[in-house]
CSV table of C-alpha atoms and ligand atoms in Angstrom, one decimal:
chain,number,residue,atom,x,y,z
A,1,MET,CA,134.5,130.1,161.2
A,2,ARG,CA,135.2,127.9,158.4
A,3,ARG,CA,134.3,125.0,160.6
A,4,ARG,CA,130.8,126.7,161.7
A,5,LYS,CA,129.4,127.8,157.4
A,6,PHE,CA,130.4,123.7,157.0
A,7,LEU,CA,128.3,122.6,160.1
A,8,GLU,CA,125.1,124.8,158.1
A,9,TRP,CA,126.0,123.6,154.9
A,10,ALA,CA,125.7,119.8,156.1
A,11,ALA,CA,122.6,120.8,158.1
A,12,LEU,CA,121.3,122.4,155.1
A,13,SER,CA,122.0,119.7,152.8
A,14,SER,CA,120.6,117.3,155.0
A,15,PHE,CA,117.7,118.8,155.3
A,16,LEU,CA,117.0,119.6,151.6
A,17,GLY,CA,117.4,115.4,151.7
A,18,PHE,CA,120.9,115.8,148.8
A,19,SER,CA,122.1,111.8,148.4
A,20,ASN,CA,125.7,112.6,147.1
A,21,LYS,CA,128.2,112.7,149.5
A,22,SER,CA,131.1,115.0,148.7
A,23,TRP,CA,128.6,117.5,147.0
A,24,ALA,CA,126.6,117.9,150.0
A,25,THR,CA,129.8,119.4,151.0
A,26,SER,CA,130.6,121.5,148.1
A,27,PRO,CA,131.2,125.2,149.1
A,28,SER,CA,130.1,126.4,146.3
A,29,LEU,CA,126.3,126.4,146.6
A,30,GLY,CA,124.8,129.7,149.1
A,31,GLN,CA,121.7,129.3,151.0
A,32,GLU,CA,119.4,131.4,148.6
A,33,GLU,CA,120.6,129.6,145.3
A,34,CYS,CA,119.7,126.2,147.3
A,35,LYS,CA,115.7,128.0,147.8
A,36,LYS,CA,115.8,128.5,144.3
A,37,TRP,CA,115.6,124.7,144.0
A,38,GLU,CA,112.3,122.7,141.6
A,39,LYS,CA,112.8,119.4,142.1
A,40,PRO,CA,111.9,116.9,140.2
A,41,LEU,CA,113.0,118.4,136.9
A,42,VAL,CA,113.4,116.8,133.5
A,43,ILE,CA,114.3,118.0,130.1
A,44,SER,CA,114.5,116.2,126.8
A,45,THR,CA,115.2,117.1,123.5
A,46,TRP,CA,112.6,118.2,120.9
A,47,ASN,CA,108.8,118.6,120.7
A,48,HIS,CA,108.4,114.2,121.5
A,49,GLY,CA,109.8,115.6,124.7
A,50,MET,CA,106.4,116.9,125.9
A,51,ASP,CA,105.4,112.7,125.7
A,52,ALA,CA,108.1,111.6,127.5
A,53,ASN,CA,108.6,113.7,130.3
A,54,ALA,CA,104.9,113.1,130.8
A,55,ALA,CA,105.8,109.3,131.3
A,56,ALA,CA,109.0,110.4,132.7
A,57,TRP,CA,106.8,112.9,135.5
A,58,GLU,CA,104.5,109.5,136.4
A,59,LEU,CA,107.7,108.3,138.3
A,60,LEU,CA,109.7,111.4,139.3
A,61,SER,CA,106.3,113.3,140.8
A,62,LYS,CA,106.0,110.3,142.9
A,63,GLY,CA,108.9,109.9,144.2
A,64,GLY,CA,110.9,108.0,141.7
A,65,LYS,CA,114.5,107.6,140.2
A,66,ALA,CA,115.8,109.6,138.1
A,67,LEU,CA,117.1,106.4,136.4
A,68,ASP,CA,113.9,104.9,136.2
A,69,ALA,CA,112.1,108.4,135.3
A,70,VAL,CA,115.1,108.7,132.4
A,71,GLU,CA,114.5,104.7,130.9
A,72,LYS,CA,110.9,104.9,131.0
A,73,GLY,CA,110.8,108.6,129.6
A,74,VAL,CA,112.5,107.8,126.3
A,75,MET,CA,111.3,104.3,125.7
A,76,VAL,CA,107.8,106.0,125.1
A,77,THR,CA,109.5,107.7,122.0
A,78,GLU,CA,111.3,104.9,120.8
A,79,SER,CA,107.8,102.5,120.6
A,80,ASP,CA,106.0,105.4,118.5
A,81,PRO,CA,105.9,104.3,115.2
A,82,THR,CA,105.3,107.6,114.0
A,83,ASN,CA,108.6,109.3,115.2
A,84,ARG,CA,110.9,108.7,112.2
A,85,SER,CA,114.5,108.9,114.3
A,86,VAL,CA,114.2,107.1,117.3
A,87,GLY,CA,113.5,103.1,117.7
A,88,ILE,CA,110.9,101.5,115.2
A,89,GLY,CA,109.4,103.2,112.5
A,90,GLY,CA,113.1,105.0,112.8
A,91,THR,CA,114.3,106.2,109.4
A,92,PRO,CA,116.8,103.1,108.1
A,93,ASP,CA,120.3,103.5,107.0
A,94,ARG,CA,121.2,103.8,103.0
A,95,ASP,CA,121.3,99.9,102.7
A,96,GLY,CA,117.5,99.9,104.3
A,97,HIS,CA,118.8,98.4,107.9
A,98,VAL,CA,117.0,100.0,110.5
A,99,THR,CA,120.0,100.5,113.2
A,100,LEU,CA,120.5,101.7,116.7
A,101,ASP,CA,122.5,103.8,119.6
A,102,ALA,CA,121.4,104.2,123.1
A,103,CYS,CA,123.3,104.9,126.2
A,104,ILE,CA,122.2,106.0,129.8
A,105,MET,CA,124.1,107.1,132.8
A,106,ASN,CA,123.0,106.7,136.2
A,107,GLU,CA,124.4,109.0,139.4
A,108,GLU,CA,126.8,106.8,140.4
A,109,GLY,CA,128.3,107.1,136.8
A,110,ASP,CA,127.4,103.8,136.1
A,111,CYS,CA,126.6,103.6,132.4
A,112,GLY,CA,125.8,101.9,129.5
A,113,SER,CA,125.0,101.6,125.9
A,114,VAL,CA,124.3,99.9,122.7
A,115,ALA,CA,125.1,100.6,119.2
A,116,PHE,CA,124.0,99.3,115.7
A,117,LEU,CA,121.7,97.0,117.3
A,118,GLU,CA,119.2,96.0,114.9
A,119,ASP,CA,115.7,94.2,115.2
A,120,ILE,CA,115.1,95.1,119.2
A,121,GLU,CA,112.4,97.9,119.9
A,122,ASN,CA,114.0,99.5,123.3
A,123,PRO,CA,117.5,99.6,123.0
A,124,ILE,CA,117.9,101.7,126.1
A,125,ALA,CA,116.3,99.3,128.0
A,126,VAL,CA,119.1,96.5,126.8
A,127,ALA,CA,122.1,99.7,127.5
A,128,ARG,CA,120.8,99.7,131.0
A,129,MET,CA,121.1,96.1,131.2
A,130,VAL,CA,124.8,96.2,129.8
A,131,MET,CA,125.0,98.6,132.3
A,132,GLU,CA,123.3,96.3,135.1
A,133,LYS,CA,124.2,92.9,134.7
A,134,THR,CA,127.5,93.0,132.9
A,135,PRO,CA,131.1,94.1,133.5
A,136,HIS,CA,130.9,96.6,130.1
A,137,VAL,CA,130.0,99.4,129.0
A,138,MET,CA,129.1,98.8,125.6
A,139,LEU,CA,127.6,96.1,123.3
A,140,ALA,CA,127.7,96.6,119.8
A,141,GLY,CA,125.8,94.7,117.0
A,142,LYS,CA,125.5,91.1,117.0
A,143,GLY,CA,126.9,90.9,120.1
A,144,ALA,CA,124.3,93.5,121.6
A,145,GLN,CA,121.6,91.9,119.5
A,146,LEU,CA,122.1,88.6,121.1
A,147,PHE,CA,122.4,89.9,124.6
A,148,ALA,CA,119.5,91.2,124.1
A,149,LEU,CA,117.4,88.2,122.7
A,150,GLN,CA,119.1,86.2,125.9
A,151,ASN,CA,117.1,88.7,128.3
A,152,GLY,CA,113.8,88.7,127.0
A,153,PHE,CA,113.6,91.3,124.5
A,154,GLU,CA,111.9,90.3,121.5
A,155,ARG,CA,112.7,90.8,118.3
A,156,LYS,CA,111.2,92.6,116.0
A,157,ASP,CA,111.0,94.5,112.5
A,158,LEU,CA,111.4,97.9,113.2
A,159,LEU,CA,111.5,99.4,109.0
A,160,ILE,CA,107.6,99.5,108.4
A,161,PRO,CA,105.5,100.1,105.5
A,162,GLU,CA,106.3,103.7,105.3
A,163,THR,CA,109.8,104.0,106.0
A,164,LYS,CA,110.2,101.2,103.8
A,165,ALA,CA,108.1,103.5,101.2
A,166,ALA,CA,110.2,106.3,102.0
A,167,TRP,CA,113.9,104.9,101.5
A,168,GLU,CA,112.3,103.0,98.3
A,169,LYS,CA,112.1,106.9,97.2
A,170,TRP,CA,115.3,108.0,98.6
A,171,LYS,CA,117.2,105.7,96.6
A,172,LYS,CA,115.8,106.9,93.4
A,173,THR,CA,117.4,110.1,93.4
A,174,SER,CA,119.8,109.5,96.1
A,175,ASN,CA,123.0,108.4,94.6
A,176,TYR,CA,123.6,106.2,97.1
A,177,GLU,CA,125.1,109.6,98.7
A,178,THR,CA,124.4,110.2,102.5
A,179,PRO,CA,122.6,113.2,102.9
A,180,VAL,CA,123.6,115.8,105.7
A,181,ASN,CA,120.4,118.7,106.7
A,182,ILE,CA,118.8,120.0,109.7
A,183,GLU,CA,115.8,118.2,109.3
A,184,ASN,CA,116.5,114.6,110.4
A,185,HIS,CA,117.8,115.4,113.6
A,186,ASP,CA,114.8,113.5,116.7
A,187,THR,CA,117.1,111.7,118.3
A,188,ILE,CA,115.6,111.6,121.9
A,189,GLY,CA,118.1,113.1,125.1
A,190,MET,CA,117.0,113.6,128.3
A,191,ILE,CA,118.4,114.4,131.8
A,192,ALA,CA,116.8,114.8,135.5
A,193,LEU,CA,117.3,115.2,138.8
A,194,ASP,CA,114.6,113.7,141.3
A,195,GLN,CA,113.7,114.7,144.5
A,196,ALA,CA,116.6,112.8,146.1
A,197,GLY,CA,119.1,114.8,144.7
A,198,ASP,CA,120.3,112.5,142.3
A,199,PHE,CA,120.7,113.1,138.3
A,200,SER,CA,120.8,110.4,135.2
A,201,GLY,CA,120.2,110.5,131.6
A,202,ALA,CA,119.3,108.6,128.9
A,203,CYS,CA,120.0,109.2,124.5
A,204,THR,CA,118.4,107.1,122.1
A,205,THR,CA,118.6,107.5,118.3
A,206,SER,CA,118.3,105.4,114.7
A,207,GLY,CA,121.3,107.8,113.7
A,208,LEU,CA,121.3,110.0,111.4
A,209,ALA,CA,119.1,109.0,107.9
A,210,TYR,CA,120.3,107.4,105.4
A,211,LYS,CA,123.6,107.3,106.8
A,212,MET,CA,126.1,104.6,106.0
A,213,HIS,CA,125.6,100.9,107.0
A,214,GLY,CA,127.7,100.6,109.8
A,215,ARG,CA,127.6,104.0,110.8
A,216,VAL,CA,127.9,104.9,114.4
A,217,GLY,CA,127.3,108.1,115.9
A,218,ASP,CA,127.2,109.9,119.5
A,219,SER,CA,124.8,108.6,120.8
A,220,PRO,CA,125.5,105.6,122.2
A,221,ILE,CA,128.8,107.4,123.4
A,222,ILE,CA,129.2,108.1,126.9
A,223,GLY,CA,130.7,112.1,127.5
A,224,ALA,CA,129.4,112.7,123.5
A,225,SER,CA,125.6,112.3,123.5
A,226,LEU,CA,125.5,112.1,127.8
A,227,PHE,CA,127.4,112.8,130.9
A,228,VAL,CA,126.5,112.5,134.3
A,229,ASP,CA,128.5,114.1,137.2
A,230,ASN,CA,126.4,114.3,140.2
A,231,GLU,CA,128.4,116.6,141.7
A,232,VAL,CA,128.1,119.2,139.0
A,233,GLY,CA,124.7,118.1,136.9
A,234,ALA,CA,124.0,116.0,133.4
A,235,ALA,CA,124.3,117.5,129.9
A,236,CYS,CA,123.1,115.7,126.2
A,237,ALA,CA,123.1,116.3,122.8
A,238,THR,CA,121.3,115.4,119.5
A,239,GLY,CA,122.3,116.3,116.2
A,240,VAL,CA,124.8,115.6,114.0
A,241,GLY,CA,126.9,112.7,116.5
A,242,GLU,CA,130.7,113.6,113.8
A,243,MET,CA,130.6,117.0,115.5
A,244,VAL,CA,129.6,116.2,119.1
A,245,ILE,CA,132.3,113.1,119.4
A,246,ARG,CA,135.0,115.5,118.1
A,247,ILE,CA,134.3,117.8,121.0
A,248,VAL,CA,133.3,114.9,123.8
A,249,GLY,CA,129.8,117.3,123.4
A,250,SER,CA,128.0,116.4,127.2
A,251,HIS,CA,131.6,115.9,128.8
A,252,LEU,CA,132.6,119.4,128.0
A,253,ILE,CA,129.5,120.9,129.5
A,254,VAL,CA,130.0,119.2,132.3
A,255,GLU,CA,133.2,120.1,132.6
A,256,LEU,CA,132.4,123.5,132.6
A,257,MET,CA,129.7,123.6,135.0
A,258,ARG,CA,132.1,122.5,137.3
A,259,GLN,CA,133.9,125.4,136.5
A,260,GLY,CA,131.1,127.8,137.0
A,261,TYR,CA,129.2,128.2,133.7
A,262,SER,CA,125.5,128.6,133.8
A,263,PRO,CA,124.3,125.6,132.0
A,264,GLU,CA,123.1,128.1,129.6
A,265,LYS,CA,126.4,129.1,129.0
A,266,ALA,CA,127.9,126.0,129.4
A,267,CYS,CA,125.4,125.0,126.1
A,268,LYS,CA,127.5,127.7,124.2
A,269,LYS,CA,130.4,127.3,125.0
A,270,ALA,CA,130.7,123.9,123.2
A,271,ILE,CA,128.2,125.3,120.6
A,272,GLU,CA,131.3,127.4,120.1
A,273,ARG,CA,134.2,125.1,120.4
A,274,ILE,CA,132.5,123.1,118.1
A,275,MET,CA,133.0,125.5,115.6
A,276,ALA,CA,136.3,126.8,115.9
A,277,LYS,CA,136.9,122.9,115.3
A,278,HIS,CA,135.4,122.1,112.1
A,279,LYS,CA,136.1,124.2,108.7
A,280,SER,CA,132.1,124.6,107.9
A,281,VAL,CA,128.9,123.9,110.2
A,282,GLU,CA,126.8,124.9,106.9
A,283,GLY,CA,123.5,123.1,107.2
A,284,GLN,CA,124.7,120.9,110.2
A,285,GLN,CA,122.6,121.0,113.5
A,286,VAL,CA,123.9,120.3,117.0
A,287,GLY,CA,121.6,121.1,120.0
A,288,PHE,CA,123.4,120.6,123.5
A,289,LEU,CA,120.6,120.4,127.2
A,290,ALA,CA,121.9,120.8,130.2
A,291,ILE,CA,120.8,121.3,134.2
A,292,ASP,CA,123.3,122.0,136.7
A,293,ARG,CA,123.1,120.7,140.8
A,294,LYS,CA,121.2,124.6,141.3
A,295,GLY,CA,118.7,122.8,139.0
A,296,ARG,CA,119.6,125.2,136.0
A,297,HIS,CA,118.5,124.1,133.4
A,298,GLY,CA,119.2,125.5,129.4
A,299,GLY,CA,119.7,124.8,126.2
A,300,TYR,CA,121.9,126.2,122.9
A,301,SER,CA,122.4,124.9,119.3
A,302,ILE,CA,124.2,125.8,115.6
A,303,TYR,CA,120.9,126.6,114.2
A,304,ASN,CA,117.2,127.9,115.1
A,305,GLY,CA,114.8,125.7,115.6
A,306,PHE,CA,115.9,123.5,119.0
A,307,ASN,CA,114.1,123.4,121.1
A,308,TYR,CA,113.5,121.2,124.3
A,309,ALA,CA,110.6,119.9,126.7
A,310,LEU,CA,110.8,121.3,130.5
A,311,ARG,CA,108.4,119.0,132.9
A,312,THR,CA,108.9,120.8,136.6
A,313,PRO,CA,106.6,120.9,139.8
A,314,GLU,CA,105.3,124.2,138.5
A,315,ARG,CA,105.7,124.1,134.3
A,316,ASN,CA,104.6,121.9,131.5
A,317,GLU,CA,106.0,123.6,128.7
A,318,MET,CA,108.4,124.1,125.4
A,319,VAL,CA,111.4,125.9,126.1
A,320,GLU,CA,113.1,127.4,122.6
A,321,THR,CA,116.9,127.5,123.2
A,322,LYS,CA,119.2,130.4,121.8
A,323,TYR,CA,121.2,129.9,118.6
A,324,MET,CA,124.5,130.9,116.7
A,325,LYS,CA,123.6,131.1,113.2
A,326,LYS,CA,120.0,131.4,111.5
A,327,TRP,CA,118.4,128.8,109.3
B,401,LIG,N1,123.1,112.4,117.1
B,401,LIG,C1,122.4,111.7,116.2
B,401,LIG,C2,123.1,110.8,115.4
B,401,LIG,O1,124.5,111.8,115.4
B,401,LIG,C3,121.4,111.9,115.1
B,401,LIG,C4,120.4,113.2,115.6
B,401,LIG,O2,120.6,113.6,116.6
B,401,LIG,O3,119.7,113.2,115.0
B,401,LIG,O4,123.2,109.3,115.1
């Protein structure tokens, strides 16, 4: 009997084209649930996710790989000078430097990241190159920049006149104090499931506005801002990186999904963990997103106002997440 179930499962898996072998033998998915799959699927943080998803969709809808889709998707946001928290046009640190953090992870568990990178417009592409061309996972600061320049990336001043002017204004009143509020979060985290049934994810940011020089947040940290396990699903984060790092948020969510939580419930649990482990979360936003093997997706945040862009064969829209506290 057990053998028959296994054979039925294996036949269904190969019919659906799932590429991950260990998942193909998973006993946890029934036939009914598999029928509900909407593939491919991509979700990404905040409103700017709509444009990023459109670029990702170009690839995903033609059978492209999730890895290529998430890289090309978030590059749209990085290269958008009107976006104040990613790539060019990103808000600088309190000393006027735009410093970038990014990471990427594929279905094999391969990952790459860059931290505290300056003068390079597309840190996600450098992170991918770290993953593919070096024996390392993470390069930081000058070393990351040198690696990028040696591999054909161009040096570019990312502090544009508008962000320079805003920083000059901030300096007059700030007393050099790093602000903490829920407004300055625009990191883009993107996770995708391709037609072959493989997950990948990417996360990129210029970090918290007017942060201390040298500060690195969660965005380049695999397991914190992003985690992919092809047997289970993927998760990503935005918001106050320190809080996300302390609970290794995205990895936690993937492990909760492994235990059977839906994406939304897993994200909620992670937010609850943040709230339990911090004396106060007053005025500090964190939002998580996740997709599971069944193609279900969801998110959760500390405060209202967090949303994500969703693209599937049927849908192209923003989705509001549930939250713990009203701002
Ligand atoms: N998570 C990012 C960081 O802490 C910032 C953000 O999402 O706004 O650097």
